[in-house]
Amino acid sequence: MKVNEKLKTILRQFGWATLGGVGFGVAVGYMATKFSWPFGYPTAIGMTLGCAYAIQIFEGLAEKYLYPRFERFSRGKKLALQQASSLLTHVLGWFLPVWIVSLIIGFSLLESGVLIWLGVFIAVVLIIHLTLQAVSFYRELRERDVLEEKLKTLAAQAELKALKAQINPHFLFNSLNTIASLISTNPPKAEEAVERLADIFRYALSASDKEFVTLRDELEFIDSYLEIEKARSYKQVVSTQDILPKILDTPIPNLTLQPLIENSVKHGFAENGEVRMEITGCVDGDTVKVEIKDEGKGIPEEVRMGTYINGTGLRNVNERLKKVYGDDYGLELRENSPSGTVAIVTIPKERR
């Protein structure tokens, strides 16, 4: 199939070369009879056809053997080298047949009329070739840019899916561990936790095909998650919410808040084992900020900074937000006053 396409391309190129060569050959033959040059129509047509074919052959050789060597250069230099080589192939393709014909029939290459008409021929063909070459060059660049953009988009989507895939099993594994620990110690609470986990599964399934959910849906999901955590008899979790109503419909990547809540439950408890958590949401200029505050012992500075590199759950949240929205958005961890940690999620007020 590829051989047939290549053959068709070659035949098409030589067809155009034949058409151009014959057309200019008739013009040169007419001038030869008018100004008594030492050849007629047949020689003129044969000479211009020879020029057209020679140019086509030299161009093909240059494309096969020279152009690949230009790939290592920048775009501008690559185009300049291609057009310089095209100029050279046209000069050689024009000179060689004319020189051979001049030797055969004995006319001077310095004949002004011949040089003018053959010069016009080579100029026209050269302009056509260079124009087509430039158009083809920039079309290929455009196609390559579009392909690179598609590949970058696919890579980003694959990376986002990989990050989500790390978050989901991490959360579900801990939830199942919680339920397993309650089955033997507190069956009613285990049953309630199973119902909550069913709600979570439903949320995860409905959101699996959507990159974004509303902040309202994410907070309802968090409520179910916290109910599972509250089912643990050895840890009391007290949570409050103060969310500006007008931001509840703000789109947010699904499962963004859960790792932050989980982090507060695990590390934000006081000396008596109680976890006190406050979830707030507000508008700050063109951004929406959701803050999750706990009153635990807090995270040391070196650990807090290392979280962006080493902490799987929190790192993934930060990377997902930056990949979706850009470097101006993401997750920030701060100290809470007088103690504890504040996790701040910053996203655009409107989806981009």
PDB file of C-alpha atoms in Angstrom, residues 35-237:
ATOM      1  CA  PHE A  35      15.210  35.156 -33.265  1.00  0.00           C
ATOM      2  CA  SER A  36      16.872  32.500 -35.452  1.00  0.00           C
ATOM      3  CA  TRP A  37      18.447  30.539 -32.640  1.00  0.00           C
ATOM      4  CA  PRO A  38      20.271  27.348 -33.770  1.00  0.00           C
ATOM      5  CA  PHE A  39      17.433  24.983 -32.706  1.00  0.00           C
ATOM      6  CA  GLY A  40      13.696  24.541 -33.154  1.00  0.00           C
ATOM      7  CA  TYR A  41      10.681  23.347 -31.220  1.00  0.00           C
ATOM      8  CA  PRO A  42      11.781  19.701 -30.724  1.00  0.00           C
ATOM      9  CA  THR A  43      15.146  20.692 -29.267  1.00  0.00           C
ATOM     10  CA  ALA A  44      13.622  23.434 -27.120  1.00  0.00           C
ATOM     11  CA  ILE A  45      10.963  21.093 -25.693  1.00  0.00           C
ATOM     12  CA  GLY A  46      13.521  18.333 -25.160  1.00  0.00           C
ATOM     13  CA  MET A  47      15.865  20.754 -23.412  1.00  0.00           C
ATOM     14  CA  THR A  48      13.224  22.171 -21.037  1.00  0.00           C
ATOM     15  CA  LEU A  49      11.874  18.664 -20.349  1.00  0.00           C
ATOM     16  CA  GLY A  50      15.418  17.594 -19.516  1.00  0.00           C
ATOM     17  CA  CYS A  51      15.702  20.558 -17.139  1.00  0.00           C
ATOM     18  CA  ALA A  52      12.375  19.737 -15.478  1.00  0.00           C
ATOM     19  CA  TYR A  53      13.248  16.040 -15.026  1.00  0.00           C
ATOM     20  CA  ALA A  54      16.789  16.782 -13.833  1.00  0.00           C
ATOM     21  CA  ILE A  55      15.457  19.261 -11.264  1.00  0.00           C
ATOM     22  CA  GLN A  56      12.905  16.677 -10.108  1.00  0.00           C
ATOM     23  CA  ILE A  57      15.581  13.982  -9.755  1.00  0.00           C
ATOM     24  CA  PHE A  58      18.006  16.238  -7.891  1.00  0.00           C
ATOM     25  CA  GLU A  59      15.186  17.422  -5.599  1.00  0.00           C
ATOM     26  CA  GLY A  60      14.286  13.796  -4.821  1.00  0.00           C
ATOM     27  CA  LEU A  61      17.902  12.954  -4.013  1.00  0.00           C
ATOM     28  CA  ALA A  62      18.198  16.007  -1.769  1.00  0.00           C
ATOM     29  CA  GLU A  63      15.000  15.103   0.101  1.00  0.00           C
ATOM     30  CA  LYS A  64      16.225  11.563   0.661  1.00  0.00           C
ATOM     31  CA  TYR A  65      19.868  12.139   1.543  1.00  0.00           C
ATOM     32  CA  LEU A  66      20.237  15.782   2.608  1.00  0.00           C
ATOM     33  CA  TYR A  67      17.023  16.721   4.395  1.00  0.00           C
ATOM     34  CA  PRO A  68      17.338  14.053   7.126  1.00  0.00           C
ATOM     35  CA  ARG A  69      20.697  15.602   8.069  1.00  0.00           C
ATOM     36  CA  PHE A  70      18.933  18.923   8.706  1.00  0.00           C
ATOM     37  CA  GLU A  71      16.651  17.492  11.417  1.00  0.00           C
ATOM     38  CA  ARG A  72      19.118  18.274  14.192  1.00  0.00           C
ATOM     39  CA  PHE A  73      18.971  22.009  13.472  1.00  0.00           C
ATOM     40  CA  SER A  74      16.425  24.569  14.685  1.00  0.00           C
ATOM     41  CA  ARG A  75      13.269  25.161  12.661  1.00  0.00           C
ATOM     42  CA  GLY A  76      14.481  28.364  11.026  1.00  0.00           C
ATOM     43  CA  LYS A  77      17.907  26.982  10.162  1.00  0.00           C
ATOM     44  CA  LYS A  78      16.327  23.772   8.882  1.00  0.00           C
ATOM     45  CA  LEU A  79      14.065  25.680   6.478  1.00  0.00           C
ATOM     46  CA  ALA A  80      16.963  27.872   5.318  1.00  0.00           C
ATOM     47  CA  LEU A  81      19.127  24.823   4.578  1.00  0.00           C
ATOM     48  CA  GLN A  82      16.295  23.100   2.736  1.00  0.00           C
ATOM     49  CA  GLN A  83      15.663  26.118   0.551  1.00  0.00           C
ATOM     50  CA  ALA A  84      19.387  26.645  -0.097  1.00  0.00           C
ATOM     51  CA  SER A  85      19.719  23.020  -1.206  1.00  0.00           C
ATOM     52  CA  SER A  86      16.606  23.431  -3.354  1.00  0.00           C
ATOM     53  CA  LEU A  87      18.181  26.457  -5.056  1.00  0.00           C
ATOM     54  CA  LEU A  88      21.324  24.433  -5.751  1.00  0.00           C
ATOM     55  CA  THR A  89      19.366  21.472  -7.192  1.00  0.00           C
ATOM     56  CA  HIS A  90      17.449  23.832  -9.512  1.00  0.00           C
ATOM     57  CA  VAL A  91      20.633  25.479 -10.790  1.00  0.00           C
ATOM     58  CA  LEU A  92      22.265  22.097 -11.403  1.00  0.00           C
ATOM     59  CA  GLY A  93      19.062  20.680 -12.895  1.00  0.00           C
ATOM     60  CA  TRP A  94      18.872  23.630 -15.288  1.00  0.00           C
ATOM     61  CA  PHE A  95      22.561  23.816 -16.229  1.00  0.00           C
ATOM     62  CA  LEU A  96      23.288  20.129 -16.911  1.00  0.00           C
ATOM     63  CA  PRO A  97      20.684  19.483 -19.692  1.00  0.00           C
ATOM     64  CA  VAL A  98      21.354  22.872 -21.343  1.00  0.00           C
ATOM     65  CA  TRP A  99      25.100  22.218 -21.312  1.00  0.00           C
ATOM     66  CA  ILE A 100      24.599  18.732 -22.840  1.00  0.00           C
ATOM     67  CA  VAL A 101      22.329  20.105 -25.588  1.00  0.00           C
ATOM     68  CA  SER A 102      24.798  22.925 -26.289  1.00  0.00           C
ATOM     69  CA  LEU A 103      27.553  20.348 -26.818  1.00  0.00           C
ATOM     70  CA  ILE A 104      25.369  18.255 -29.132  1.00  0.00           C
ATOM     71  CA  ILE A 105      24.037  20.970 -31.434  1.00  0.00           C
ATOM     72  CA  GLY A 106      26.828  23.476 -30.923  1.00  0.00           C
ATOM     73  CA  PHE A 107      25.223  26.661 -29.596  1.00  0.00           C
ATOM     74  CA  SER A 108      26.762  28.974 -27.049  1.00  0.00           C
ATOM     75  CA  LEU A 109      25.530  28.941 -23.453  1.00  0.00           C
ATOM     76  CA  LEU A 110      26.197  32.662 -23.449  1.00  0.00           C
ATOM     77  CA  GLU A 111      23.456  33.334 -26.010  1.00  0.00           C
ATOM     78  CA  SER A 112      21.557  36.113 -24.243  1.00  0.00           C
ATOM     79  CA  GLY A 113      18.091  35.152 -25.453  1.00  0.00           C
ATOM     80  CA  VAL A 114      18.517  31.527 -24.476  1.00  0.00           C
ATOM     81  CA  LEU A 115      19.813  32.473 -21.051  1.00  0.00           C
ATOM     82  CA  ILE A 116      16.900  34.861 -20.491  1.00  0.00           C
ATOM     83  CA  TRP A 117      14.174  32.357 -21.395  1.00  0.00           C
ATOM     84  CA  LEU A 118      15.778  29.462 -19.589  1.00  0.00           C
ATOM     85  CA  GLY A 119      16.403  31.791 -16.662  1.00  0.00           C
ATOM     86  CA  VAL A 120      12.716  32.670 -16.585  1.00  0.00           C
ATOM     87  CA  PHE A 121      11.943  28.957 -16.623  1.00  0.00           C
ATOM     88  CA  ILE A 122      14.217  28.134 -13.714  1.00  0.00           C
ATOM     89  CA  ALA A 123      12.999  31.183 -11.758  1.00  0.00           C
ATOM     90  CA  VAL A 124       9.335  30.220 -12.140  1.00  0.00           C
ATOM     91  CA  VAL A 125       9.960  26.573 -11.251  1.00  0.00           C
ATOM     92  CA  LEU A 126      12.169  27.575  -8.344  1.00  0.00           C
ATOM     93  CA  ILE A 127       9.572  29.980  -6.938  1.00  0.00           C
ATOM     94  CA  ILE A 128       6.875  27.313  -7.218  1.00  0.00           C
ATOM     95  CA  HIS A 129       9.083  24.693  -5.534  1.00  0.00           C
ATOM     96  CA  LEU A 130      10.238  26.989  -2.743  1.00  0.00           C
ATOM     97  CA  THR A 131       6.674  28.121  -2.057  1.00  0.00           C
ATOM     98  CA  LEU A 132       5.378  24.543  -1.962  1.00  0.00           C
ATOM     99  CA  GLN A 133       8.335  23.557   0.178  1.00  0.00           C
ATOM    100  CA  ALA A 134       7.677  26.344   2.689  1.00  0.00           C
ATOM    101  CA  VAL A 135       3.953  25.526   2.841  1.00  0.00           C
ATOM    102  CA  SER A 136       4.721  21.820   3.330  1.00  0.00           C
ATOM    103  CA  PHE A 137       7.348  22.654   5.955  1.00  0.00           C
ATOM    104  CA  TYR A 138       5.002  24.780   8.054  1.00  0.00           C
ATOM    105  CA  ARG A 139       2.147  22.309   7.598  1.00  0.00           C
ATOM    106  CA  GLU A 140       4.374  19.559   8.977  1.00  0.00           C
ATOM    107  CA  LEU A 141       5.412  21.810  11.859  1.00  0.00           C
ATOM    108  CA  ARG A 142       1.772  22.551  12.621  1.00  0.00           C
ATOM    109  CA  GLU A 143       0.847  18.874  12.510  1.00  0.00           C
ATOM    110  CA  ARG A 144       3.806  18.067  14.720  1.00  0.00           C
ATOM    111  CA  ASP A 145       2.827  20.780  17.218  1.00  0.00           C
ATOM    112  CA  VAL A 146      -0.758  19.492  17.294  1.00  0.00           C
ATOM    113  CA  LEU A 147       0.509  15.938  17.809  1.00  0.00           C
ATOM    114  CA  GLU A 148       2.854  17.041  20.598  1.00  0.00           C
ATOM    115  CA  GLU A 149      -0.015  18.918  22.262  1.00  0.00           C
ATOM    116  CA  LYS A 150      -2.230  15.839  22.045  1.00  0.00           C
ATOM    117  CA  LEU A 151       0.526  13.679  23.496  1.00  0.00           C
ATOM    118  CA  LYS A 152       1.058  16.148  26.342  1.00  0.00           C
ATOM    119  CA  THR A 153      -2.686  16.173  27.052  1.00  0.00           C
ATOM    120  CA  LEU A 154      -2.856  12.378  27.008  1.00  0.00           C
ATOM    121  CA  ALA A 155       0.202  12.174  29.258  1.00  0.00           C
ATOM    122  CA  ALA A 156      -1.326  14.655  31.714  1.00  0.00           C
ATOM    123  CA  GLN A 157      -4.627  12.757  31.729  1.00  0.00           C
ATOM    124  CA  ALA A 158      -2.814   9.465  32.283  1.00  0.00           C
ATOM    125  CA  GLU A 159      -0.810  10.997  35.110  1.00  0.00           C
ATOM    126  CA  LEU A 160      -3.951  12.409  36.725  1.00  0.00           C
ATOM    127  CA  LYS A 161      -5.622   9.007  36.513  1.00  0.00           C
ATOM    128  CA  ALA A 162      -2.547   7.424  38.054  1.00  0.00           C
ATOM    129  CA  LEU A 163      -2.636   9.909  40.928  1.00  0.00           C
ATOM    130  CA  LYS A 164      -6.340   9.243  41.504  1.00  0.00           C
ATOM    131  CA  ALA A 165      -5.694   5.511  41.376  1.00  0.00           C
ATOM    132  CA  GLN A 166      -3.191   5.942  44.209  1.00  0.00           C
ATOM    133  CA  ILE A 167      -5.698   7.890  46.314  1.00  0.00           C
ATOM    134  CA  ASN A 168      -8.745   5.642  45.940  1.00  0.00           C
ATOM    135  CA  PRO A 169      -7.219   2.310  47.102  1.00  0.00           C
ATOM    136  CA  HIS A 170      -5.404   4.147  49.897  1.00  0.00           C
ATOM    137  CA  PHE A 171      -8.683   5.470  51.274  1.00  0.00           C
ATOM    138  CA  LEU A 172     -10.717   2.278  50.735  1.00  0.00           C
ATOM    139  CA  PHE A 173      -8.045   0.119  52.353  1.00  0.00           C
ATOM    140  CA  ASN A 174      -8.120   2.230  55.533  1.00  0.00           C
ATOM    141  CA  SER A 175     -11.934   2.253  55.573  1.00  0.00           C
ATOM    142  CA  LEU A 176     -12.090  -1.535  55.334  1.00  0.00           C
ATOM    143  CA  ASN A 177      -9.524  -1.817  58.124  1.00  0.00           C
ATOM    144  CA  THR A 178     -11.745   0.373  60.291  1.00  0.00           C
ATOM    145  CA  ILE A 179     -14.805  -1.782  59.629  1.00  0.00           C
ATOM    146  CA  ALA A 180     -12.832  -4.974  60.239  1.00  0.00           C
ATOM    147  CA  SER A 181     -11.749  -3.694  63.641  1.00  0.00           C
ATOM    148  CA  LEU A 182     -15.369  -2.906  64.576  1.00  0.00           C
ATOM    149  CA  ILE A 183     -16.951  -6.222  63.551  1.00  0.00           C
ATOM    150  CA  SER A 184     -15.836  -8.023  66.681  1.00  0.00           C
ATOM    151  CA  THR A 185     -15.893  -5.087  69.113  1.00  0.00           C
ATOM    152  CA  ASN A 186     -19.002  -3.130  68.103  1.00  0.00           C
ATOM    153  CA  PRO A 187     -21.190  -4.826  65.437  1.00  0.00           C
ATOM    154  CA  PRO A 188     -23.851  -2.042  65.339  1.00  0.00           C
ATOM    155  CA  LYS A 189     -21.204   0.532  64.580  1.00  0.00           C
ATOM    156  CA  ALA A 190     -19.680  -1.811  62.036  1.00  0.00           C
ATOM    157  CA  GLU A 191     -23.077  -2.100  60.336  1.00  0.00           C
ATOM    158  CA  GLU A 192     -23.448   1.676  60.293  1.00  0.00           C
ATOM    159  CA  ALA A 193     -19.927   2.005  58.899  1.00  0.00           C
ATOM    160  CA  VAL A 194     -20.759  -0.480  56.145  1.00  0.00           C
ATOM    161  CA  GLU A 195     -23.767   1.639  55.170  1.00  0.00           C
ATOM    162  CA  ARG A 196     -21.579   4.721  55.076  1.00  0.00           C
ATOM    163  CA  LEU A 197     -18.999   2.873  53.038  1.00  0.00           C
ATOM    164  CA  ALA A 198     -21.758   1.921  50.597  1.00  0.00           C
ATOM    165  CA  ASP A 199     -22.539   5.647  50.253  1.00  0.00           C
ATOM    166  CA  ILE A 200     -18.865   6.265  49.581  1.00  0.00           C
ATOM    167  CA  PHE A 201     -18.745   3.525  46.966  1.00  0.00           C
ATOM    168  CA  ARG A 202     -21.748   5.022  45.232  1.00  0.00           C
ATOM    169  CA  TYR A 203     -20.033   8.401  45.207  1.00  0.00           C
ATOM    170  CA  ALA A 204     -16.793   6.939  43.914  1.00  0.00           C
ATOM    171  CA  LEU A 205     -18.588   5.039  41.137  1.00  0.00           C
ATOM    172  CA  SER A 206     -20.661   8.028  40.055  1.00  0.00           C
ATOM    173  CA  ALA A 207     -17.599  10.268  40.061  1.00  0.00           C
ATOM    174  CA  SER A 208     -15.262   7.780  38.378  1.00  0.00           C
ATOM    175  CA  ASP A 209     -16.212   9.016  34.915  1.00  0.00           C
ATOM    176  CA  LYS A 210     -16.054  12.665  35.951  1.00  0.00           C
ATOM    177  CA  GLU A 211     -12.901  14.574  36.686  1.00  0.00           C
ATOM    178  CA  PHE A 212     -14.886  17.278  38.480  1.00  0.00           C
ATOM    179  CA  VAL A 213     -17.666  17.266  41.070  1.00  0.00           C
ATOM    180  CA  THR A 214     -19.230  20.135  42.958  1.00  0.00           C
ATOM    181  CA  LEU A 215     -17.851  21.219  46.291  1.00  0.00           C
ATOM    182  CA  ARG A 216     -21.240  20.280  47.756  1.00  0.00           C
ATOM    183  CA  ASP A 217     -20.863  16.666  46.582  1.00  0.00           C
ATOM    184  CA  GLU A 218     -17.316  16.504  47.903  1.00  0.00           C
ATOM    185  CA  LEU A 219     -18.411  17.753  51.346  1.00  0.00           C
ATOM    186  CA  GLU A 220     -21.262  15.218  51.493  1.00  0.00           C
ATOM    187  CA  PHE A 221     -18.719  12.531  50.690  1.00  0.00           C
ATOM    188  CA  ILE A 222     -16.524  13.869  53.518  1.00  0.00           C
ATOM    189  CA  ASP A 223     -19.483  13.587  55.917  1.00  0.00           C
ATOM    190  CA  SER A 224     -19.787   9.878  55.112  1.00  0.00           C
ATOM    191  CA  TYR A 225     -16.072   9.397  55.545  1.00  0.00           C
ATOM    192  CA  LEU A 226     -16.073  11.154  58.914  1.00  0.00           C
ATOM    193  CA  GLU A 227     -18.948   8.970  60.104  1.00  0.00           C
ATOM    194  CA  ILE A 228     -16.733   5.953  59.492  1.00  0.00           C
ATOM    195  CA  GLU A 229     -13.920   7.584  61.451  1.00  0.00           C
ATOM    196  CA  LYS A 230     -16.282   8.527  64.279  1.00  0.00           C
ATOM    197  CA  ALA A 231     -17.288   4.887  64.503  1.00  0.00           C
ATOM    198  CA  ARG A 232     -13.918   4.139  66.021  1.00  0.00           C
ATOM    199  CA  SER A 233     -14.438   3.817  69.740  1.00  0.00           C
ATOM    200  CA  TYR A 234     -10.926   4.908  70.655  1.00  0.00           C
ATOM    201  CA  LYS A 235     -10.995   8.265  68.864  1.00  0.00           C
ATOM    202  CA  GLN A 236     -13.590  11.023  69.079  1.00  0.00           C
ATOM    203  CA  VAL A 237     -13.913  13.222  66.019  1.00  0.00           C
TER     204      VAL A 237
END
